Coordinates of C-alpha atoms in Angstrom, one line a residue:
M28 CA -0.1 -0.1 0.1
A29 CA 2.6 2.4 1.0
D30 CA 4.5 1.6 -2.4
E31 CA 1.5 2.5 -4.4
Q32 CA 1.2 5.9 -2.7
Q33 CA 4.8 6.7 -3.2
S34 CA 4.5 5.6 -6.9
T35 CA 1.5 7.9 -7.2
E36 CA 3.1 10.9 -5.5
A37 CA 6.3 10.2 -7.6
E38 CA 4.0 10.3 -10.6
R39 CA 2.2 13.5 -9.6
V40 CA 5.3 15.1 -8.9
A41 CA 6.8 14.1 -12.4
D42 CA 3.6 15.7 -13.9
L43 CA 4.0 18.9 -12.1
H44 CA 7.7 19.1 -13.7
R45 CA 6.6 18.4 -17.3
Q46 CA 3.9 20.9 -16.7
A47 CA 6.3 23.4 -15.3
D48 CA 8.8 22.6 -18.0
A49 CA 5.8 23.3 -20.6
D50 CA 4.9 26.7 -19.0
Y51 CA 8.7 27.9 -18.9
A52 CA 8.9 27.2 -22.4
G53 CA 5.6 28.7 -23.3
R54 CA 6.6 32.0 -21.5
A55 CA 10.1 31.9 -22.8
D56 CA 8.6 31.6 -26.5
R57 CA 6.1 34.5 -25.6
E58 CA 9.0 36.7 -24.2
A59 CA 10.9 36.2 -27.6
E60 CA 8.0 36.9 -29.7
A61 CA 7.5 40.2 -27.5
R62 CA 11.1 41.1 -28.1
N63 CA 10.7 40.6 -31.8
A64 CA 7.7 42.9 -32.0
L65 CA 9.2 45.6 -30.3
A66 CA 12.5 45.4 -32.2
L67 CA 10.3 45.6 -35.3
A68 CA 8.5 48.7 -33.8
R69 CA 11.3 50.3 -32.9
A70 CA 12.8 49.6 -36.6
H71 CA 9.9 51.0 -38.2
G72 CA 9.7 54.1 -36.0
N73 CA 13.3 54.7 -36.8
A74 CA 12.7 54.4 -40.3
A75 CA 9.6 56.7 -40.2
A76 CA 11.7 59.2 -38.4
T77 CA 14.3 59.5 -41.0
A78 CA 12.1 59.8 -43.8
R79 CA 10.5 62.8 -42.8

């Protein structure tokens, strides 16, 4: 009985680790997209400022 509880707890912990890894990867992707969007906006703003 104790072995079943331990394996169940180990499985839950492993599941939480997988979820945390996925959340971190998703956040890193969103941050990279935001940096790219900001760089594009800055480049566009700089180009528009020099065209005046």
